[in-house]
Amino acid sequence: MPSIFCPLGGVVTSERTQHFFLSELLAPLVGEEIRARPTIDIHAHVISTDTKRYPNSPLGGHKSDWSRERPVSAEQMIAAMDQAGIAKSALVQASTCYGHDNSYVADAVAARPDRFTGVFSVDVLAPDAAEKIRYWVGRKLTGMRLFTAGSTMPNQADWVDDPRSFPAWECASERKLPICMQMTVKAIPQLMHMLERFPKVPVVLDHLAKPTLSDGPPYNGARDLFRLADYKSVYLKVTPRTVAEAQNGKATHATFFPLLTSKFGASRIAWGSNYPTSEGTLQELLNVSEAGLSVLTVEERDWIFARTALTLYPAGLE
């Protein structure tokens, strides 16, 4: 995470400290009209304390640091949501803890369908991928996630447009199932092949596919991301990681977020807390995100913090 200068003296480098500092510093910039609207989080993770019922089987072969050091159960997530004023959340499968076993997410949704929907993961290269998709959809999960790069898999996978995944994408297309892509900008050319082949599948880019923003306007480092604006099935997920990167180097919230919304439209952008993967309380992460996006209009923020989520997951979040 980039460093930030503290006007009270020194440079703040700790991620948790930065979130707290920014939350306190920028909270006055967040208007009361934002607080009045319901907030929906489309990127939260839950980890059970019951490892016998929900055994660990992380993608990449080893458990992520965050899931080991600061796990949050479904019950704790509800408490954090209540404290932060978040109405509903889409629980995204913790691939770096549970791999493709979505049992805990499914059980959490079944226990609290009034507060949660779920985004599951399957091995889309497996011959039974479509069957697994139908199973988890039957468990009332309303989205799918493909984990192709991340903390336990630092290199971008090369199978994004592998023909073996076509049956899984066809199954998602038939059900209008949103697919979240945990990937980097390196995979955008491959993703374009899939967007052209399966134009009816809503695709949500986690963390905007992690583009380089530090070069500042006109953000040539995000050029490949901006190319995706022409694909109307592409949605963007803004997270605290995005908010931090949008003030790194020459980047600023005031120059990046209006540019992003001008290209994609706020109705194709949604907010996710990335809690507890991102350090800090859920309240702090929300505060920082609201402050960073305060450069946008009230209507744009309404879309990003709630209305786009309802577009993506109408069966689970309405």
PDB file of C-alpha atoms in Angstrom:
ATOM      1  CA  MET A   1       0.000   0.000   0.000  1.00  0.00           C
ATOM      2  CA  PRO A   2       1.423   3.491  -0.829  1.00  0.00           C
ATOM      3  CA  SER A   3       2.532   5.805   1.951  1.00  0.00           C
ATOM      4  CA  ILE A   4       0.607   8.942   2.841  1.00  0.00           C
ATOM      5  CA  PHE A   5       1.849  12.119   4.511  1.00  0.00           C
ATOM      6  CA  CYS A   6       0.339  12.972   7.848  1.00  0.00           C
ATOM      7  CA  PRO A   7      -0.040  16.743   8.285  1.00  0.00           C
ATOM      8  CA  LEU A   8       0.502  16.262  12.011  1.00  0.00           C
ATOM      9  CA  GLY A   9       4.014  15.043  11.228  1.00  0.00           C
ATOM     10  CA  GLY A  10       5.656  12.076   9.532  1.00  0.00           C
ATOM     11  CA  VAL A  11       4.676   9.510   6.943  1.00  0.00           C
ATOM     12  CA  VAL A  12       2.038   6.858   7.601  1.00  0.00           C
ATOM     13  CA  THR A  13       2.895   3.476   6.067  1.00  0.00           C
ATOM     14  CA  SER A  14       0.887   0.879   8.033  1.00  0.00           C
ATOM     15  CA  GLU A  15      -2.235  -0.143   6.074  1.00  0.00           C
ATOM     16  CA  ARG A  16      -4.389  -0.302   9.218  1.00  0.00           C
ATOM     17  CA  THR A  17      -3.052   3.052  10.451  1.00  0.00           C
ATOM     18  CA  GLN A  18      -3.636   4.637   7.049  1.00  0.00           C
ATOM     19  CA  HIS A  19      -7.245   3.475   6.953  1.00  0.00           C
ATOM     20  CA  PHE A  20      -7.862   4.832  10.448  1.00  0.00           C
ATOM     21  CA  PHE A  21      -6.051   8.099   9.739  1.00  0.00           C
ATOM     22  CA  LEU A  22      -7.882   8.696   6.465  1.00  0.00           C
ATOM     23  CA  SER A  23     -11.180   7.754   8.067  1.00  0.00           C
ATOM     24  CA  GLU A  24     -10.736  10.375  10.766  1.00  0.00           C
ATOM     25  CA  LEU A  25      -9.241  13.011   8.453  1.00  0.00           C
ATOM     26  CA  LEU A  26     -11.747  12.701   5.619  1.00  0.00           C
ATOM     27  CA  ALA A  27     -14.964  11.841   7.467  1.00  0.00           C
ATOM     28  CA  PRO A  28     -16.050  15.522   7.571  1.00  0.00           C
ATOM     29  CA  LEU A  29     -15.962  15.525   3.748  1.00  0.00           C
ATOM     30  CA  VAL A  30     -18.651  12.845   3.605  1.00  0.00           C
ATOM     31  CA  GLY A  31     -22.047  14.483   3.303  1.00  0.00           C
ATOM     32  CA  GLU A  32     -25.051  13.502   5.381  1.00  0.00           C
ATOM     33  CA  GLU A  33     -26.905  12.563   2.212  1.00  0.00           C
ATOM     34  CA  ILE A  34     -24.509   9.595   1.817  1.00  0.00           C
ATOM     35  CA  ARG A  35     -25.109   8.374   5.351  1.00  0.00           C
ATOM     36  CA  ALA A  36     -28.858   8.488   4.744  1.00  0.00           C
ATOM     37  CA  ARG A  37     -28.769   5.947   1.907  1.00  0.00           C
ATOM     38  CA  PRO A  38     -28.656   2.186   2.426  1.00  0.00           C
ATOM     39  CA  THR A  39     -25.221   0.772   1.637  1.00  0.00           C
ATOM     40  CA  ILE A  40     -24.571  -2.596  -0.006  1.00  0.00           C
ATOM     41  CA  ASP A  41     -21.167  -4.257   0.076  1.00  0.00           C
ATOM     42  CA  ILE A  42     -20.436  -6.649  -2.820  1.00  0.00           C
ATOM     43  CA  HIS A  43     -17.031  -7.909  -1.667  1.00  0.00           C
ATOM     44  CA  ALA A  44     -16.766  -9.288   1.880  1.00  0.00           C
ATOM     45  CA  HIS A  45     -15.221 -12.541   3.096  1.00  0.00           C
ATOM     46  CA  VAL A  46     -16.144 -14.808   6.011  1.00  0.00           C
ATOM     47  CA  ILE A  47     -14.035 -17.485   7.711  1.00  0.00           C
ATOM     48  CA  SER A  48     -15.447 -20.050  10.141  1.00  0.00           C
ATOM     49  CA  THR A  49     -13.797 -20.963  13.425  1.00  0.00           C
ATOM     50  CA  ASP A  50     -14.984 -24.549  12.893  1.00  0.00           C
ATOM     51  CA  THR A  51     -12.175 -26.087  10.845  1.00  0.00           C
ATOM     52  CA  LYS A  52     -13.597 -29.598  11.156  1.00  0.00           C
ATOM     53  CA  ARG A  53     -16.900 -28.683   9.550  1.00  0.00           C
ATOM     54  CA  TYR A  54     -15.253 -26.277   7.115  1.00  0.00           C
ATOM     55  CA  PRO A  55     -11.709 -27.579   6.437  1.00  0.00           C
ATOM     56  CA  ASN A  56      -9.124 -25.374   4.788  1.00  0.00           C
ATOM     57  CA  SER A  57      -8.195 -26.137   1.181  1.00  0.00           C
ATOM     58  CA  PRO A  58      -6.680 -22.920  -0.210  1.00  0.00           C
ATOM     59  CA  LEU A  59      -5.969 -22.306  -3.869  1.00  0.00           C
ATOM     60  CA  GLY A  60      -2.234 -21.913  -4.315  1.00  0.00           C
ATOM     61  CA  GLY A  61      -1.507 -24.535  -1.680  1.00  0.00           C
ATOM     62  CA  HIS A  62      -1.148 -22.301   1.383  1.00  0.00           C
ATOM     63  CA  LYS A  63      -3.560 -20.241   3.414  1.00  0.00           C
ATOM     64  CA  SER A  64      -3.541 -16.462   2.997  1.00  0.00           C
ATOM     65  CA  ASP A  65      -2.122 -14.336   5.808  1.00  0.00           C
ATOM     66  CA  TRP A  66      -5.327 -12.347   6.253  1.00  0.00           C
ATOM     67  CA  SER A  67      -7.539 -15.427   6.665  1.00  0.00           C
ATOM     68  CA  ARG A  68      -5.171 -16.769   9.304  1.00  0.00           C
ATOM     69  CA  GLU A  69      -4.479 -13.520  11.182  1.00  0.00           C
ATOM     70  CA  ARG A  70      -7.839 -11.693  11.125  1.00  0.00           C
ATOM     71  CA  PRO A  71     -10.676 -14.099  10.267  1.00  0.00           C
ATOM     72  CA  VAL A  72     -14.233 -12.797  10.519  1.00  0.00           C
ATOM     73  CA  SER A  73     -17.126 -15.210  10.996  1.00  0.00           C
ATOM     74  CA  ALA A  74     -20.578 -14.700   9.502  1.00  0.00           C
ATOM     75  CA  GLU A  75     -21.877 -13.631  12.915  1.00  0.00           C
ATOM     76  CA  GLN A  76     -19.044 -11.143  13.335  1.00  0.00           C
ATOM     77  CA  MET A  77     -19.726  -9.853   9.831  1.00  0.00           C
ATOM     78  CA  ILE A  78     -23.336  -9.087  10.763  1.00  0.00           C
ATOM     79  CA  ALA A  79     -22.145  -7.177  13.834  1.00  0.00           C
ATOM     80  CA  ALA A  80     -19.634  -5.204  11.738  1.00  0.00           C
ATOM     81  CA  MET A  81     -22.306  -4.439   9.146  1.00  0.00           C
ATOM     82  CA  ASP A  82     -24.666  -3.206  11.839  1.00  0.00           C
ATOM     83  CA  GLN A  83     -21.961  -0.936  13.258  1.00  0.00           C
ATOM     84  CA  ALA A  84     -21.112   0.477   9.828  1.00  0.00           C
ATOM     85  CA  GLY A  85     -24.735   0.823   8.694  1.00  0.00           C
ATOM     86  CA  ILE A  86     -24.376  -1.634   5.814  1.00  0.00           C
ATOM     87  CA  ALA A  87     -27.724  -3.140   4.897  1.00  0.00           C
ATOM     88  CA  LYS A  88     -26.606  -6.192   2.907  1.00  0.00           C
ATOM     89  CA  SER A  89     -23.451  -7.886   1.684  1.00  0.00           C
ATOM     90  CA  ALA A  90     -22.401 -10.274  -1.030  1.00  0.00           C
ATOM     91  CA  LEU A  91     -20.101 -12.791   0.617  1.00  0.00           C
ATOM     92  CA  VAL A  92     -17.362 -13.713  -1.838  1.00  0.00           C
ATOM     93  CA  GLN A  93     -15.809 -17.157  -1.538  1.00  0.00           C
ATOM     94  CA  ALA A  94     -12.513 -16.987   0.359  1.00  0.00           C
ATOM     95  CA  SER A  95     -10.543 -18.906  -2.268  1.00  0.00           C
ATOM     96  CA  THR A  96      -7.278 -18.535  -0.344  1.00  0.00           C
ATOM     97  CA  CYS A  97      -8.816 -20.427   2.558  1.00  0.00           C
ATOM     98  CA  TYR A  98     -11.504 -22.780   1.184  1.00  0.00           C
ATOM     99  CA  GLY A  99     -10.651 -23.175  -2.487  1.00  0.00           C
ATOM    100  CA  HIS A 100     -13.761 -24.348  -4.338  1.00  0.00           C
ATOM    101  CA  ASP A 101     -15.639 -25.617  -1.276  1.00  0.00           C
ATOM    102  CA  ASN A 102     -18.293 -22.926  -0.861  1.00  0.00           C
ATOM    103  CA  SER A 103     -20.074 -24.603   2.050  1.00  0.00           C
ATOM    104  CA  TYR A 104     -19.490 -21.863   4.604  1.00  0.00           C
ATOM    105  CA  VAL A 105     -20.673 -19.081   2.300  1.00  0.00           C
ATOM    106  CA  ALA A 106     -23.751 -21.128   1.375  1.00  0.00           C
ATOM    107  CA  ASP A 107     -24.559 -21.884   5.026  1.00  0.00           C
ATOM    108  CA  ALA A 108     -24.110 -18.223   5.977  1.00  0.00           C
ATOM    109  CA  VAL A 109     -26.532 -17.165   3.220  1.00  0.00           C
ATOM    110  CA  ALA A 110     -29.034 -19.832   4.266  1.00  0.00           C
ATOM    111  CA  ALA A 111     -28.881 -18.621   7.878  1.00  0.00           C
ATOM    112  CA  ARG A 112     -29.269 -14.907   7.044  1.00  0.00           C
ATOM    113  CA  PRO A 113     -30.774 -14.452   3.568  1.00  0.00           C
ATOM    114  CA  ASP A 114     -32.063 -11.067   4.742  1.00  0.00           C
ATOM    115  CA  ARG A 115     -28.475  -9.775   5.007  1.00  0.00           C
ATOM    116  CA  PHE A 116     -26.344 -11.938   2.713  1.00  0.00           C
ATOM    117  CA  THR A 117     -26.083 -13.285  -0.780  1.00  0.00           C
ATOM    118  CA  GLY A 118     -23.142 -15.371  -1.911  1.00  0.00           C
ATOM    119  CA  VAL A 119     -20.566 -15.561  -4.698  1.00  0.00           C
ATOM    120  CA  PHE A 120     -19.145 -19.054  -5.181  1.00  0.00           C
ATOM    121  CA  SER A 121     -16.086 -20.490  -6.892  1.00  0.00           C
ATOM    122  CA  VAL A 122     -15.686 -23.609  -9.045  1.00  0.00           C
ATOM    123  CA  ASP A 123     -12.897 -25.105 -11.115  1.00  0.00           C
ATOM    124  CA  VAL A 124     -14.122 -23.977 -14.521  1.00  0.00           C
ATOM    125  CA  LEU A 125     -11.590 -26.214 -16.272  1.00  0.00           C
ATOM    126  CA  ALA A 126     -13.043 -29.369 -14.706  1.00  0.00           C
ATOM    127  CA  PRO A 127     -15.407 -31.545 -16.780  1.00  0.00           C
ATOM    128  CA  ASP A 128     -18.124 -31.243 -14.118  1.00  0.00           C
ATOM    129  CA  ALA A 129     -17.897 -27.423 -13.804  1.00  0.00           C
ATOM    130  CA  ALA A 130     -21.429 -26.797 -15.154  1.00  0.00           C
ATOM    131  CA  GLU A 131     -22.834 -29.385 -12.778  1.00  0.00           C
ATOM    132  CA  LYS A 132     -21.071 -27.715  -9.835  1.00  0.00           C
ATOM    133  CA  ILE A 133     -22.416 -24.321 -10.929  1.00  0.00           C
ATOM    134  CA  ARG A 134     -25.966 -25.657 -10.948  1.00  0.00           C
ATOM    135  CA  TYR A 135     -25.414 -27.150  -7.489  1.00  0.00           C
ATOM    136  CA  TRP A 136     -24.278 -23.901  -5.885  1.00  0.00           C
ATOM    137  CA  VAL A 137     -26.984 -21.904  -7.645  1.00  0.00           C
ATOM    138  CA  GLY A 138     -29.386 -24.403  -6.108  1.00  0.00           C
ATOM    139  CA  ARG A 139     -27.927 -23.453  -2.722  1.00  0.00           C
ATOM    140  CA  LYS A 140     -29.176 -19.890  -3.400  1.00  0.00           C
ATOM    141  CA  LEU A 141     -25.808 -18.374  -4.324  1.00  0.00           C
ATOM    142  CA  THR A 142     -26.178 -15.697  -6.987  1.00  0.00           C
ATOM    143  CA  GLY A 143     -22.715 -15.078  -8.417  1.00  0.00           C
ATOM    144  CA  MET A 144     -19.516 -16.882  -9.391  1.00  0.00           C
ATOM    145  CA  ARG A 145     -15.880 -15.919  -8.954  1.00  0.00           C
ATOM    146  CA  LEU A 146     -12.815 -16.963 -10.936  1.00  0.00           C
ATOM    147  CA  PHE A 147      -9.629 -16.601  -8.890  1.00  0.00           C
ATOM    148  CA  THR A 148      -6.813 -16.226 -11.423  1.00  0.00           C
ATOM    149  CA  ALA A 149      -4.325 -14.136  -9.407  1.00  0.00           C
ATOM    150  CA  GLY A 150      -4.046 -13.100  -5.785  1.00  0.00           C
ATOM    151  CA  SER A 151      -2.130 -13.319  -2.539  1.00  0.00           C
ATOM    152  CA  THR A 152      -1.512 -17.075  -2.771  1.00  0.00           C
ATOM    153  CA  MET A 153      -1.217 -17.030  -6.582  1.00  0.00           C
ATOM    154  CA  PRO A 154       0.969 -13.990  -7.389  1.00  0.00           C
ATOM    155  CA  ASN A 155       1.368 -14.762 -11.088  1.00  0.00           C
ATOM    156  CA  GLN A 156      -1.535 -14.201 -13.468  1.00  0.00           C
ATOM    157  CA  ALA A 157      -2.977 -17.546 -14.601  1.00  0.00           C
ATOM    158  CA  ASP A 158      -3.042 -18.216 -18.340  1.00  0.00           C
ATOM    159  CA  TRP A 159      -6.349 -20.111 -18.496  1.00  0.00           C
ATOM    160  CA  VAL A 160      -8.824 -17.198 -18.580  1.00  0.00           C
ATOM    161  CA  ASP A 161      -9.868 -17.985 -22.172  1.00  0.00           C
ATOM    162  CA  ASP A 162      -9.095 -21.716 -22.096  1.00  0.00           C
ATOM    163  CA  PRO A 163     -11.702 -23.601 -24.216  1.00  0.00           C
ATOM    164  CA  ARG A 164     -12.165 -26.075 -21.362  1.00  0.00           C
ATOM    165  CA  SER A 165     -13.922 -23.274 -19.469  1.00  0.00           C
ATOM    166  CA  PHE A 166     -16.492 -22.641 -22.214  1.00  0.00           C
ATOM    167  CA  PRO A 167     -19.173 -24.999 -20.757  1.00  0.00           C
ATOM    168  CA  ALA A 168     -18.971 -23.169 -17.432  1.00  0.00           C
ATOM    169  CA  TRP A 169     -19.331 -19.782 -19.119  1.00  0.00           C
ATOM    170  CA  GLU A 170     -22.223 -21.086 -21.211  1.00  0.00           C
ATOM    171  CA  CYS A 171     -23.925 -22.258 -18.028  1.00  0.00           C
ATOM    172  CA  ALA A 172     -23.394 -18.820 -16.479  1.00  0.00           C
ATOM    173  CA  SER A 173     -24.758 -17.188 -19.622  1.00  0.00           C
ATOM    174  CA  GLU A 174     -27.925 -19.282 -19.533  1.00  0.00           C
ATOM    175  CA  ARG A 175     -28.546 -18.221 -15.934  1.00  0.00           C
ATOM    176  CA  LYS A 176     -27.358 -14.599 -16.362  1.00  0.00           C
ATOM    177  CA  LEU A 177     -24.952 -15.351 -13.534  1.00  0.00           C
ATOM    178  CA  PRO A 178     -22.442 -12.557 -12.821  1.00  0.00           C
ATOM    179  CA  ILE A 179     -18.824 -13.676 -12.897  1.00  0.00           C
ATOM    180  CA  CYS A 180     -16.324 -11.832 -10.698  1.00  0.00           C
ATOM    181  CA  MET A 181     -12.813 -11.876 -12.110  1.00  0.00           C
ATOM    182  CA  GLN A 182      -9.970 -11.761  -9.599  1.00  0.00           C
ATOM    183  CA  MET A 183      -7.234 -10.936 -12.124  1.00  0.00           C
ATOM    184  CA  THR A 184      -4.683  -8.381 -13.207  1.00  0.00           C
ATOM    185  CA  VAL A 185      -4.640  -6.182 -16.295  1.00  0.00           C
ATOM    186  CA  LYS A 186      -2.310  -8.743 -17.933  1.00  0.00           C
ATOM    187  CA  ALA A 187      -5.349 -10.972 -18.503  1.00  0.00           C
ATOM    188  CA  ILE A 188      -7.461  -8.302 -20.223  1.00  0.00           C
ATOM    189  CA  PRO A 189      -6.691  -9.526 -23.772  1.00  0.00           C
ATOM    190  CA  GLN A 190      -7.818 -13.032 -22.767  1.00  0.00           C
ATOM    191  CA  LEU A 191     -10.886 -11.634 -21.042  1.00  0.00           C
ATOM    192  CA  MET A 192     -11.839  -9.776 -24.212  1.00  0.00           C
ATOM    193  CA  HIS A 193     -12.028 -13.105 -26.028  1.00  0.00           C
ATOM    194  CA  MET A 194     -14.507 -14.334 -23.421  1.00  0.00           C
ATOM    195  CA  LEU A 195     -16.540 -11.119 -23.500  1.00  0.00           C
ATOM    196  CA  GLU A 196     -16.925 -11.468 -27.250  1.00  0.00           C
ATOM    197  CA  ARG A 197     -17.818 -15.140 -27.036  1.00  0.00           C
ATOM    198  CA  PHE A 198     -20.223 -14.758 -24.077  1.00  0.00           C
ATOM    199  CA  PRO A 199     -21.659 -11.219 -24.360  1.00  0.00           C
ATOM    200  CA  LYS A 200     -24.616 -11.946 -22.067  1.00  0.00           C
ATOM    201  CA  VAL A 201     -22.486 -12.764 -19.021  1.00  0.00           C
ATOM    202  CA  PRO A 202     -22.101  -9.831 -16.596  1.00  0.00           C
ATOM    203  CA  VAL A 203     -18.408  -9.675 -15.669  1.00  0.00           C
ATOM    204  CA  VAL A 204     -17.255  -7.821 -12.551  1.00  0.00           C
ATOM    205  CA  LEU A 205     -13.582  -6.870 -12.249  1.00  0.00           C
ATOM    206  CA  ASP A 206     -12.355  -7.159  -8.677  1.00  0.00           C
ATOM    207  CA  HIS A 207     -10.247  -4.095  -7.744  1.00  0.00           C
ATOM    208  CA  LEU A 208     -10.595  -2.863 -11.366  1.00  0.00           C
ATOM    209  CA  ALA A 209      -8.100  -5.631 -12.305  1.00  0.00           C
ATOM    210  CA  LYS A 210      -5.419  -3.728 -10.376  1.00  0.00           C
ATOM    211  CA  PRO A 211      -4.273  -1.175 -12.972  1.00  0.00           C
ATOM    212  CA  THR A 212      -1.340   1.189 -12.475  1.00  0.00           C
ATOM    213  CA  LEU A 213      -2.656   4.620 -11.472  1.00  0.00           C
ATOM    214  CA  SER A 214       0.434   6.305 -10.061  1.00  0.00           C
ATOM    215  CA  ASP A 215       1.280   7.980 -13.399  1.00  0.00           C
ATOM    216  CA  GLY A 216      -1.727  10.262 -12.923  1.00  0.00           C
ATOM    217  CA  PRO A 217      -3.760  11.978 -15.671  1.00  0.00           C
ATOM    218  CA  PRO A 218      -4.463  10.871 -18.355  1.00  0.00           C
ATOM    219  CA  TYR A 219      -3.804   7.521 -16.619  1.00  0.00           C
ATOM    220  CA  ASN A 220      -2.068   5.713 -19.445  1.00  0.00           C
ATOM    221  CA  GLY A 221      -1.291   2.935 -16.982  1.00  0.00           C
ATOM    222  CA  ALA A 222      -5.008   2.144 -16.962  1.00  0.00           C
ATOM    223  CA  ARG A 223      -5.363   2.283 -20.742  1.00  0.00           C
ATOM    224  CA  ASP A 224      -6.189  -1.434 -21.058  1.00  0.00           C
ATOM    225  CA  LEU A 225      -8.837  -1.118 -18.355  1.00  0.00           C
ATOM    226  CA  PHE A 226     -10.466   1.793 -20.165  1.00  0.00           C
ATOM    227  CA  ARG A 227     -10.628  -0.318 -23.350  1.00  0.00           C
ATOM    228  CA  LEU A 228     -13.179  -2.499 -21.581  1.00  0.00           C
ATOM    229  CA  ALA A 229     -15.657   0.382 -21.334  1.00  0.00           C
ATOM    230  CA  ASP A 230     -17.003  -0.526 -24.773  1.00  0.00           C
ATOM    231  CA  TYR A 231     -18.088  -3.937 -23.463  1.00  0.00           C
ATOM    232  CA  LYS A 232     -21.420  -3.170 -21.827  1.00  0.00           C
ATOM    233  CA  SER A 233     -21.378  -6.423 -19.864  1.00  0.00           C
ATOM    234  CA  VAL A 234     -18.315  -5.297 -17.884  1.00  0.00           C
ATOM    235  CA  TYR A 235     -18.793  -3.929 -14.371  1.00  0.00           C
ATOM    236  CA  LEU A 236     -16.139  -2.577 -12.022  1.00  0.00           C
ATOM    237  CA  LYS A 237     -15.653  -3.237  -8.339  1.00  0.00           C
ATOM    238  CA  VAL A 238     -14.132  -0.300  -6.441  1.00  0.00           C
ATOM    239  CA  THR A 239     -12.526  -1.348  -3.154  1.00  0.00           C
ATOM    240  CA  PRO A 240     -10.355   0.324  -0.500  1.00  0.00           C
ATOM    241  CA  ARG A 241      -7.370  -0.910  -2.500  1.00  0.00           C
ATOM    242  CA  THR A 242      -8.618   1.162  -5.446  1.00  0.00           C
ATOM    243  CA  VAL A 243      -9.160   4.198  -3.223  1.00  0.00           C
ATOM    244  CA  ALA A 244      -5.590   3.940  -1.924  1.00  0.00           C
ATOM    245  CA  GLU A 245      -4.065   3.479  -5.380  1.00  0.00           C
ATOM    246  CA  ALA A 246      -6.055   6.466  -6.675  1.00  0.00           C
ATOM    247  CA  GLN A 247      -4.009   8.760  -4.439  1.00  0.00           C
ATOM    248  CA  ASN A 248      -0.626   7.142  -5.088  1.00  0.00           C
ATOM    249  CA  GLY A 249       2.074   9.062  -6.952  1.00  0.00           C
ATOM    250  CA  LYS A 250       0.489  11.593  -9.310  1.00  0.00           C
ATOM    251  CA  ALA A 251      -2.989  10.074  -8.945  1.00  0.00           C
ATOM    252  CA  THR A 252      -5.737  11.856  -7.056  1.00  0.00           C
ATOM    253  CA  HIS A 253      -9.313  10.962  -6.260  1.00  0.00           C
ATOM    254  CA  ALA A 254     -10.474  14.170  -7.949  1.00  0.00           C
ATOM    255  CA  THR A 255      -8.851  13.252 -11.279  1.00  0.00           C
ATOM    256  CA  PHE A 256      -9.307   9.481 -11.352  1.00  0.00           C
ATOM    257  CA  PHE A 257     -12.830   8.701 -10.153  1.00  0.00           C
ATOM    258  CA  PRO A 258     -14.628  11.258 -12.356  1.00  0.00           C
ATOM    259  CA  LEU A 259     -12.640   9.913 -15.334  1.00  0.00           C
ATOM    260  CA  LEU A 260     -13.571   6.342 -14.451  1.00  0.00           C
ATOM    261  CA  THR A 261     -17.276   7.139 -14.170  1.00  0.00           C
ATOM    262  CA  SER A 262     -17.215   9.152 -17.386  1.00  0.00           C
ATOM    263  CA  LYS A 263     -15.970   6.083 -19.257  1.00  0.00           C
ATOM    264  CA  PHE A 264     -18.022   3.299 -17.635  1.00  0.00           C
ATOM    265  CA  GLY A 265     -20.926   5.138 -16.013  1.00  0.00           C
ATOM    266  CA  ALA A 266     -21.691   4.849 -12.306  1.00  0.00           C
ATOM    267  CA  SER A 267     -24.377   2.256 -13.067  1.00  0.00           C
ATOM    268  CA  ARG A 268     -21.557  -0.163 -13.971  1.00  0.00           C
ATOM    269  CA  ILE A 269     -19.488   0.475 -10.848  1.00  0.00           C
ATOM    270  CA  ALA A 270     -20.125  -1.015  -7.392  1.00  0.00           C
ATOM    271  CA  TRP A 271     -18.371  -0.815  -4.042  1.00  0.00           C
ATOM    272  CA  GLY A 272     -16.850  -3.690  -2.116  1.00  0.00           C
ATOM    273  CA  SER A 273     -15.162  -3.410   1.273  1.00  0.00           C
ATOM    274  CA  ASN A 274     -12.710  -6.294   0.796  1.00  0.00           C
ATOM    275  CA  TYR A 275     -13.180  -6.805   4.544  1.00  0.00           C
ATOM    276  CA  PRO A 276     -11.314  -8.330   6.331  1.00  0.00           C
ATOM    277  CA  THR A 277      -8.681  -8.846   3.612  1.00  0.00           C
ATOM    278  CA  SER A 278      -8.050  -5.102   3.728  1.00  0.00           C
ATOM    279  CA  GLU A 279      -6.842  -4.065   7.170  1.00  0.00           C
ATOM    280  CA  GLY A 280      -9.087  -1.953   9.356  1.00  0.00           C
ATOM    281  CA  THR A 281     -12.613  -2.192  10.671  1.00  0.00           C
ATOM    282  CA  LEU A 282     -15.517  -2.360   8.244  1.00  0.00           C
ATOM    283  CA  GLN A 283     -16.548   1.104   9.458  1.00  0.00           C
ATOM    284  CA  GLU A 284     -13.075   2.506   8.680  1.00  0.00           C
ATOM    285  CA  LEU A 285     -13.028   0.925   5.247  1.00  0.00           C
ATOM    286  CA  LEU A 286     -16.440   2.379   4.450  1.00  0.00           C
ATOM    287  CA  ASN A 287     -15.421   5.817   5.721  1.00  0.00           C
ATOM    288  CA  VAL A 288     -12.294   5.858   3.564  1.00  0.00           C
ATOM    289  CA  SER A 289     -14.212   4.709   0.503  1.00  0.00           C
ATOM    290  CA  GLU A 290     -16.989   7.263   0.949  1.00  0.00           C
ATOM    291  CA  ALA A 291     -14.456  10.038   1.415  1.00  0.00           C
ATOM    292  CA  GLY A 292     -12.467   9.031  -1.656  1.00  0.00           C
ATOM    293  CA  LEU A 293     -15.599   8.912  -3.789  1.00  0.00           C
ATOM    294  CA  SER A 294     -16.991  12.157  -2.388  1.00  0.00           C
ATOM    295  CA  VAL A 295     -15.654  13.856  -5.549  1.00  0.00           C
ATOM    296  CA  LEU A 296     -18.576  12.266  -7.443  1.00  0.00           C
ATOM    297  CA  THR A 297     -22.195  13.411  -7.547  1.00  0.00           C
ATOM    298  CA  VAL A 298     -24.775  12.130  -5.081  1.00  0.00           C
ATOM    299  CA  GLU A 299     -26.497  10.144  -7.832  1.00  0.00           C
ATOM    300  CA  GLU A 300     -23.228   8.511  -8.904  1.00  0.00           C
ATOM    301  CA  ARG A 301     -22.486   7.515  -5.320  1.00  0.00           C
ATOM    302  CA  ASP A 302     -25.990   6.101  -4.960  1.00  0.00           C
ATOM    303  CA  TRP A 303     -25.260   3.765  -7.848  1.00  0.00           C
ATOM    304  CA  ILE A 304     -21.810   2.781  -6.588  1.00  0.00           C
ATOM    305  CA  PHE A 305     -22.797   2.172  -2.981  1.00  0.00           C
ATOM    306  CA  ALA A 306     -26.140   0.440  -3.593  1.00  0.00           C
ATOM    307  CA  ARG A 307     -28.009   0.532  -6.896  1.00  0.00           C
ATOM    308  CA  THR A 308     -25.428  -1.237  -9.069  1.00  0.00           C
ATOM    309  CA  ALA A 309     -25.277  -4.063  -6.532  1.00  0.00           C
ATOM    310  CA  LEU A 310     -29.024  -4.556  -6.935  1.00  0.00           C
ATOM    311  CA  THR A 311     -28.532  -4.720 -10.700  1.00  0.00           C
ATOM    312  CA  LEU A 312     -25.885  -7.425 -10.377  1.00  0.00           C
ATOM    313  CA  TYR A 313     -27.539  -9.524  -7.656  1.00  0.00           C
ATOM    314  CA  PRO A 314     -31.277  -8.760  -7.767  1.00  0.00           C
ATOM    315  CA  ALA A 315     -32.323 -12.202  -6.525  1.00  0.00           C
ATOM    316  CA  GLY A 316     -30.018 -12.077  -3.518  1.00  0.00           C
ATOM    317  CA  LEU A 317     -29.951  -8.459  -2.366  1.00  0.00           C
ATOM    318  CA  GLU A 318     -33.384  -6.953  -2.986  1.00  0.00           C
TER     319      GLU A 318
END
